[in-house]
mmCIF file of C-alpha atoms and ligand atoms in Angstrom:
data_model
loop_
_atom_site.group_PDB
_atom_site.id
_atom_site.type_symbol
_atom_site.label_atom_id
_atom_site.label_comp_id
_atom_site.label_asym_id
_atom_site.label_seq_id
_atom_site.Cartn_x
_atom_site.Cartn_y
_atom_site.Cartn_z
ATOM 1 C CA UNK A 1 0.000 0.000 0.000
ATOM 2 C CA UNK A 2 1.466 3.560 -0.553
ATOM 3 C CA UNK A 3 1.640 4.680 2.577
ATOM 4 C CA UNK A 4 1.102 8.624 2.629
ATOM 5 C CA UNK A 5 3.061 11.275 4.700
ATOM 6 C CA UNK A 6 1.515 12.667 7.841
ATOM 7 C CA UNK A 7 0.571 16.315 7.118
ATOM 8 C CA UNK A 8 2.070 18.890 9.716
ATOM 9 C CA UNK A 9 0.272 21.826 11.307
ATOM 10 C CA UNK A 10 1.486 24.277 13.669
ATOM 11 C CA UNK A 11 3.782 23.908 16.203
ATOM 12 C CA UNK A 12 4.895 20.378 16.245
ATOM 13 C CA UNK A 13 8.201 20.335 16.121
ATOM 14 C CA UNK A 14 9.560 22.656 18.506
ATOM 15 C CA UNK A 15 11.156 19.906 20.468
ATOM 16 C CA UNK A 16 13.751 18.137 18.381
ATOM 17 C CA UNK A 17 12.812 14.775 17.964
ATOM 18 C CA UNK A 18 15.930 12.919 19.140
ATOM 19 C CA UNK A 19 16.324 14.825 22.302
ATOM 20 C CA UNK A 20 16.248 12.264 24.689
ATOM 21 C CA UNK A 21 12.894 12.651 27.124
ATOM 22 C CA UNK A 22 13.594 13.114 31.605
ATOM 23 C CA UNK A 23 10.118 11.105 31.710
ATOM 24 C CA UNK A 24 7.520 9.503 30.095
ATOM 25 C CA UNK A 25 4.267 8.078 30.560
ATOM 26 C CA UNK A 26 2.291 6.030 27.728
ATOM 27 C CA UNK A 27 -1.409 5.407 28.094
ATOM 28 C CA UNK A 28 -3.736 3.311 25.313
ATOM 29 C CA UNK A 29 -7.218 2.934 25.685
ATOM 30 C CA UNK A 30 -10.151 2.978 23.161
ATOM 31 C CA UNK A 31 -12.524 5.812 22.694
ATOM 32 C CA UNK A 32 -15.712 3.354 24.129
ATOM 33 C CA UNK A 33 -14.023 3.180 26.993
ATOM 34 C CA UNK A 34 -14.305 6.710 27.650
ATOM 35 C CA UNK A 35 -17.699 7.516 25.420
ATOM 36 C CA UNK A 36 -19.689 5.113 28.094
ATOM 37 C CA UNK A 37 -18.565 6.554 31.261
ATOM 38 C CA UNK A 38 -17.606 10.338 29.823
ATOM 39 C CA UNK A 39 -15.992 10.758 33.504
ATOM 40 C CA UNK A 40 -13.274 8.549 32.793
ATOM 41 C CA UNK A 41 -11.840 11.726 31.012
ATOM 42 C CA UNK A 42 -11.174 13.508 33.931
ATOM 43 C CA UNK A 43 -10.260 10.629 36.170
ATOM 44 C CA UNK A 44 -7.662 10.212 33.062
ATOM 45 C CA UNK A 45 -6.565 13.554 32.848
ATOM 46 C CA UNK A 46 -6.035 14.071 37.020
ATOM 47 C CA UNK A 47 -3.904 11.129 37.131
ATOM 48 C CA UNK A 48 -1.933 12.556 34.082
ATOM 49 C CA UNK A 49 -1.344 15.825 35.838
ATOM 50 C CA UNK A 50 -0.954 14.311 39.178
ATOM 51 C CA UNK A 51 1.488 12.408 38.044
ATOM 52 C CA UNK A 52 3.374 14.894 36.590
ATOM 53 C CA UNK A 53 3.218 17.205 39.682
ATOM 54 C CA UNK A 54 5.925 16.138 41.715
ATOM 55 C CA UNK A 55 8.520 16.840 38.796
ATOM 56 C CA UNK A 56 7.822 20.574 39.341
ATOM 57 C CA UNK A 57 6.990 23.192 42.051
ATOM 58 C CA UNK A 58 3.796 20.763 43.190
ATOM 59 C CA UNK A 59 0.734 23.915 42.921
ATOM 60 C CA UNK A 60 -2.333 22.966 42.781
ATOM 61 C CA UNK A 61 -3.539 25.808 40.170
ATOM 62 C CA UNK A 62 -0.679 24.183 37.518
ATOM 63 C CA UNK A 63 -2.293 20.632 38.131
ATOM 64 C CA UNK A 64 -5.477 22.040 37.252
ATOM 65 C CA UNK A 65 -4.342 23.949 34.347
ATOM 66 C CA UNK A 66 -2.455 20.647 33.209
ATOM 67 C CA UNK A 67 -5.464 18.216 33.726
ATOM 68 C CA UNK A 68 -8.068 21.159 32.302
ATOM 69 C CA UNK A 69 -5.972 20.514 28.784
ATOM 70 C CA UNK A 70 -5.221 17.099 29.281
ATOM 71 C CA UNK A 71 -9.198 16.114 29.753
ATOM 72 C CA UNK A 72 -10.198 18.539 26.643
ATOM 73 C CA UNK A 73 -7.476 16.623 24.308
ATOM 74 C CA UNK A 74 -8.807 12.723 25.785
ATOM 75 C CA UNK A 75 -13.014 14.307 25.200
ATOM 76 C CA UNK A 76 -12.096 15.242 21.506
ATOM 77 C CA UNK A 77 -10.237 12.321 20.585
ATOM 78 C CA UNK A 78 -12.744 10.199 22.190
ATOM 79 C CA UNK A 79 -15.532 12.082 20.287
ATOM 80 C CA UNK A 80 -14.157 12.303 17.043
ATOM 81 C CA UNK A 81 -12.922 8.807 16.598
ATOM 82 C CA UNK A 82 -14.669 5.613 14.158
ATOM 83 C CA UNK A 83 -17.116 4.180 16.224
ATOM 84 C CA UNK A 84 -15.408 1.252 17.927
ATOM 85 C CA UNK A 85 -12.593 1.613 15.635
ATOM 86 C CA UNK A 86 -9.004 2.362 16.514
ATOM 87 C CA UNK A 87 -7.847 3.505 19.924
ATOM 88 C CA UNK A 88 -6.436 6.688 22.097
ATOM 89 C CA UNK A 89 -2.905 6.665 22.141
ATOM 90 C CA UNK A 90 -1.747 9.503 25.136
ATOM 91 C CA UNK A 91 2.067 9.726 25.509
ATOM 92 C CA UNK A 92 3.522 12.362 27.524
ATOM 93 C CA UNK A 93 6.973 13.419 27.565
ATOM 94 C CA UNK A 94 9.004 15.750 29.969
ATOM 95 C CA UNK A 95 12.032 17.677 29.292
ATOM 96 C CA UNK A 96 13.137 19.691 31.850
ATOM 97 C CA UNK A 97 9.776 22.286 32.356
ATOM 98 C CA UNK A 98 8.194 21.234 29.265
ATOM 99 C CA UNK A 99 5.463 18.769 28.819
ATOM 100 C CA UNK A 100 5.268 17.333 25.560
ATOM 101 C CA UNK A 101 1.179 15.510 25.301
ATOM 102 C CA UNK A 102 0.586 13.935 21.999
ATOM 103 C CA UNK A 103 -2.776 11.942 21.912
ATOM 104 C CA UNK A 104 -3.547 10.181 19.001
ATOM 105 C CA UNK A 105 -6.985 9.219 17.504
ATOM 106 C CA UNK A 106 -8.197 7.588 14.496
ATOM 107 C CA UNK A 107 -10.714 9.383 12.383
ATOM 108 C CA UNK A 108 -13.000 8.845 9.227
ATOM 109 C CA UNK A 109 -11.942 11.097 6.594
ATOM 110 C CA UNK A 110 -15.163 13.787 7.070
ATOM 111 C CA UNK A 111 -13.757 13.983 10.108
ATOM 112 C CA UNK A 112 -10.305 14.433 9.533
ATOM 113 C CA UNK A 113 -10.740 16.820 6.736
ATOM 114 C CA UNK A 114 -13.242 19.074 8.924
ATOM 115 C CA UNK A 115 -10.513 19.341 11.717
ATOM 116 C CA UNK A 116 -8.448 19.890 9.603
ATOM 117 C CA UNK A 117 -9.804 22.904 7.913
ATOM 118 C CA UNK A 118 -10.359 23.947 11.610
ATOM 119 C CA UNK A 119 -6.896 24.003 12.687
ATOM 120 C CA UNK A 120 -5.956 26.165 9.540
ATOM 121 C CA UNK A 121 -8.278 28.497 10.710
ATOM 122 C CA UNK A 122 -6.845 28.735 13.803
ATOM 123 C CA UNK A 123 -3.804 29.583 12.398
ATOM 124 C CA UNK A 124 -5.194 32.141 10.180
ATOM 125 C CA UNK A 125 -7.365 33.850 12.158
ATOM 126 C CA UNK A 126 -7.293 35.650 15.475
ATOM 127 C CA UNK A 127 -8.153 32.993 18.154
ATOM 128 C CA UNK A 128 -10.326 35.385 20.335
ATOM 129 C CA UNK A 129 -12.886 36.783 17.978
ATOM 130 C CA UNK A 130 -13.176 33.076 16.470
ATOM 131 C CA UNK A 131 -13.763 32.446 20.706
ATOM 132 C CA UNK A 132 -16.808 35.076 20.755
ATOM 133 C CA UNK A 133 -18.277 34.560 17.142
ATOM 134 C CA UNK A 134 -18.469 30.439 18.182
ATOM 135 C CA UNK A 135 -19.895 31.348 21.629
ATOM 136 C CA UNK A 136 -22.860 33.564 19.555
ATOM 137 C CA UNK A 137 -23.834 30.723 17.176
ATOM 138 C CA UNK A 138 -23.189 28.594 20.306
ATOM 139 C CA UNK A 139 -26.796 26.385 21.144
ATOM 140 C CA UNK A 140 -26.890 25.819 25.322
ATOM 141 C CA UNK A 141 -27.183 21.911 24.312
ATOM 142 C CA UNK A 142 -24.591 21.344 22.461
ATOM 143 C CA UNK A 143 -21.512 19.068 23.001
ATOM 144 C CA UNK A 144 -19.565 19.968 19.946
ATOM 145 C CA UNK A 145 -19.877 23.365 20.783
ATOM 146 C CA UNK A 146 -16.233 23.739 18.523
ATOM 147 C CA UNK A 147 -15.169 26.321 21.914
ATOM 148 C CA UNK A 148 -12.880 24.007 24.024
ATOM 149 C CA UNK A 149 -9.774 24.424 21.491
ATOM 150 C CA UNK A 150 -10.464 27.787 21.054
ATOM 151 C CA UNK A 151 -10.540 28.014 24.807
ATOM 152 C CA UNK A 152 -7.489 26.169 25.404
ATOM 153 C CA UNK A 153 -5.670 28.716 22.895
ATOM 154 C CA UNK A 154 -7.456 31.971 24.805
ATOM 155 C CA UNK A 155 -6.743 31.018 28.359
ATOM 156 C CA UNK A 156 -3.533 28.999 28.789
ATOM 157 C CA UNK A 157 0.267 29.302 27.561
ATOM 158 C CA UNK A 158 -0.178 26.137 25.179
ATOM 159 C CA UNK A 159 1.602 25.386 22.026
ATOM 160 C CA UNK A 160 -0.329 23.028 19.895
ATOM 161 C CA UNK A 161 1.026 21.357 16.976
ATOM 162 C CA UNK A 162 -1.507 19.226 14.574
ATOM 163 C CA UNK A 163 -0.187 15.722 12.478
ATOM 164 C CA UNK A 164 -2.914 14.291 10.549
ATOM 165 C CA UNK A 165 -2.177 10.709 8.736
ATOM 166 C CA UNK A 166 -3.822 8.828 6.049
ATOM 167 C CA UNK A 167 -3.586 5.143 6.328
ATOM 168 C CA UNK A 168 -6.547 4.398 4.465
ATOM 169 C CA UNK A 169 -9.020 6.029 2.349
ATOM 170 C CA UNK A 170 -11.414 6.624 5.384
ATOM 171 C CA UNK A 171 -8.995 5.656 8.210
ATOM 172 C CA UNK A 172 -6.939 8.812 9.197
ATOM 173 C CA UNK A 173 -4.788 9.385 12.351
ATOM 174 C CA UNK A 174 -4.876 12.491 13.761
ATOM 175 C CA UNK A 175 -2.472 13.572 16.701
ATOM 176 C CA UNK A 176 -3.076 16.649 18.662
ATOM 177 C CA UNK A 177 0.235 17.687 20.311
ATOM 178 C CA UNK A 178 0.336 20.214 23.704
ATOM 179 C CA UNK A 179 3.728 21.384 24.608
ATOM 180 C CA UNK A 180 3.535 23.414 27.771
ATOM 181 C CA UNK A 181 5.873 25.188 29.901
ATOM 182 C CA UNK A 182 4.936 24.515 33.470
ATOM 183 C CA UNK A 183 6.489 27.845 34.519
ATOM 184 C CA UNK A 184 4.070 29.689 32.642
ATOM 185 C CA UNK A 185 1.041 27.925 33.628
HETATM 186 N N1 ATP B 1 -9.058 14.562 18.034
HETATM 187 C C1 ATP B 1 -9.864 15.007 17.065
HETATM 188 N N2 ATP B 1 -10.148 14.222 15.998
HETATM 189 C C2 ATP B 1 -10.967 14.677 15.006
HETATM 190 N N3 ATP B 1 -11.539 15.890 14.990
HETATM 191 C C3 ATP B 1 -11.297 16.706 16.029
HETATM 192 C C4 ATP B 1 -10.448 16.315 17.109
HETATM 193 N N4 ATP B 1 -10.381 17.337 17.992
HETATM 194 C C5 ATP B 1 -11.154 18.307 17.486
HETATM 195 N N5 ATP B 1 -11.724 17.956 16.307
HETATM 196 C C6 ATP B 1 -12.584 18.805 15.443
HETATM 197 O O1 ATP B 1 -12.336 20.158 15.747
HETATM 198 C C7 ATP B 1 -13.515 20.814 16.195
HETATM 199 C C8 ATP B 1 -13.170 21.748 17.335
HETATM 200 O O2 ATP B 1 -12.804 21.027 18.516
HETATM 201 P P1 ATP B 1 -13.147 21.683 19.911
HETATM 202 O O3 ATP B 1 -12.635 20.833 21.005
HETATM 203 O O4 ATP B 1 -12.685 23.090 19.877
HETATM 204 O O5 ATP B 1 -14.741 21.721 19.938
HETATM 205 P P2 ATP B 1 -15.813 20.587 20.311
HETATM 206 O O6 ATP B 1 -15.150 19.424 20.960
HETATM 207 O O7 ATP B 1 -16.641 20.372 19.092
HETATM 208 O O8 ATP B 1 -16.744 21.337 21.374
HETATM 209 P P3 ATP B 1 -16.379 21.618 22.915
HETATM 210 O O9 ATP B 1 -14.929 21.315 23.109
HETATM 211 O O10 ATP B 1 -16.688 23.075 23.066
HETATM 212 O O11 ATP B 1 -17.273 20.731 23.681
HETATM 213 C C9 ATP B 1 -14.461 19.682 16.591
HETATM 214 O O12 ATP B 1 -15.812 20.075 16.464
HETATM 215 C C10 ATP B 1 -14.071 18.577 15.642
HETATM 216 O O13 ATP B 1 -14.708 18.742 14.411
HETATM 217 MG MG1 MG B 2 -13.739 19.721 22.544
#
């Protein structure tokens, strides 16, 4: 099969590959595991940052922050995968005060192509009045609201980078990567 290249978005590559990780921390689960009990995302994403804590000043407002980003990557990639299909890859890396989070998802191609024309837009526009024109067309019921990127990007000092991989015609893996300073957070 001719495998395609993964298409690169953003800031992805900020940390040279071959710089070798302090820690790291790999997690695989699929997305019914967290679609039937939805709170699994932020039993997930506390462990992540509490795990993570003791490598830097422990505060309990950067554990927060951490999990707050952590939990909105695990929802998406939970929402947005095929069915039953696939599974969540989460792998964290630390170097020194950075946290590297990739999580990986796999995606039908309506999917994949929608995100990413999203995350171009991102790029191209300014984050904040995409934030308020989203939150006018916003309905109260909705769980794909399209704000919690947008929210990420507004409120904390995160870097995201975007890889999005065809493997087949309508099986595409998408990785969302979060590289945060803990300093700033
Ligand atoms: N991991 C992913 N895989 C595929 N598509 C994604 C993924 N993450 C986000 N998307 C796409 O990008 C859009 C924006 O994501 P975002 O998290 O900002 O909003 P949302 O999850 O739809 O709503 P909210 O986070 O406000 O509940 C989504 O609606 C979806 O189309
Ligand atoms: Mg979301």
């Amino acid at each position: 099969m001719n495998q395609k290249t993964p298409i690169i978005i953003g800031e992805y590559h900020i940390i040279p590959e071959n710089l070798p990780a302090d820690g790291q921390l790999r997690l695989i689960f699929q997305p019914i595991d967290m679609t039937t009990y939805w709170r699994r995302c932020g039993l997930t994403a506390n462990f992540v940052a509490g795990f993570y804590s003791y490598c830097y000043e422990a505060s309990e407002t950067k554990a927060n922050s951490l999990s707050t980003i952590i939990n909105e990557l695990l929802e998406n990639a939970s929402k947005f995968s095929k069915a039953r299909e696939g599974r969540i890859n989460v792998e964290l890396k630390q170097y020194g005060n950075l946290l590297r989070i990739d999580v990986l998802n796999v995606a039908s191609k309506t999917l994949r192509d929608s995100f990413e024309l999203f995350v171009n837009k991102l790029l191209s526009e300014n984050v904040e009045e995409m934030y308020f024109s989203t939150l006018e067309t916003k309905e109260d019921s909705d769980t794909k609201s399209g704000l919690g990127l947008l929210m990420m990007l507004k409120d904390y000092p995160v870097r995201f980078g975007y890889s999005f991989h065809e493997i087949d015609a309508d099986t595409h893996e998408i990785t969302v990567r979060a590289i945060i300073n803990v300093e700033e957070i």
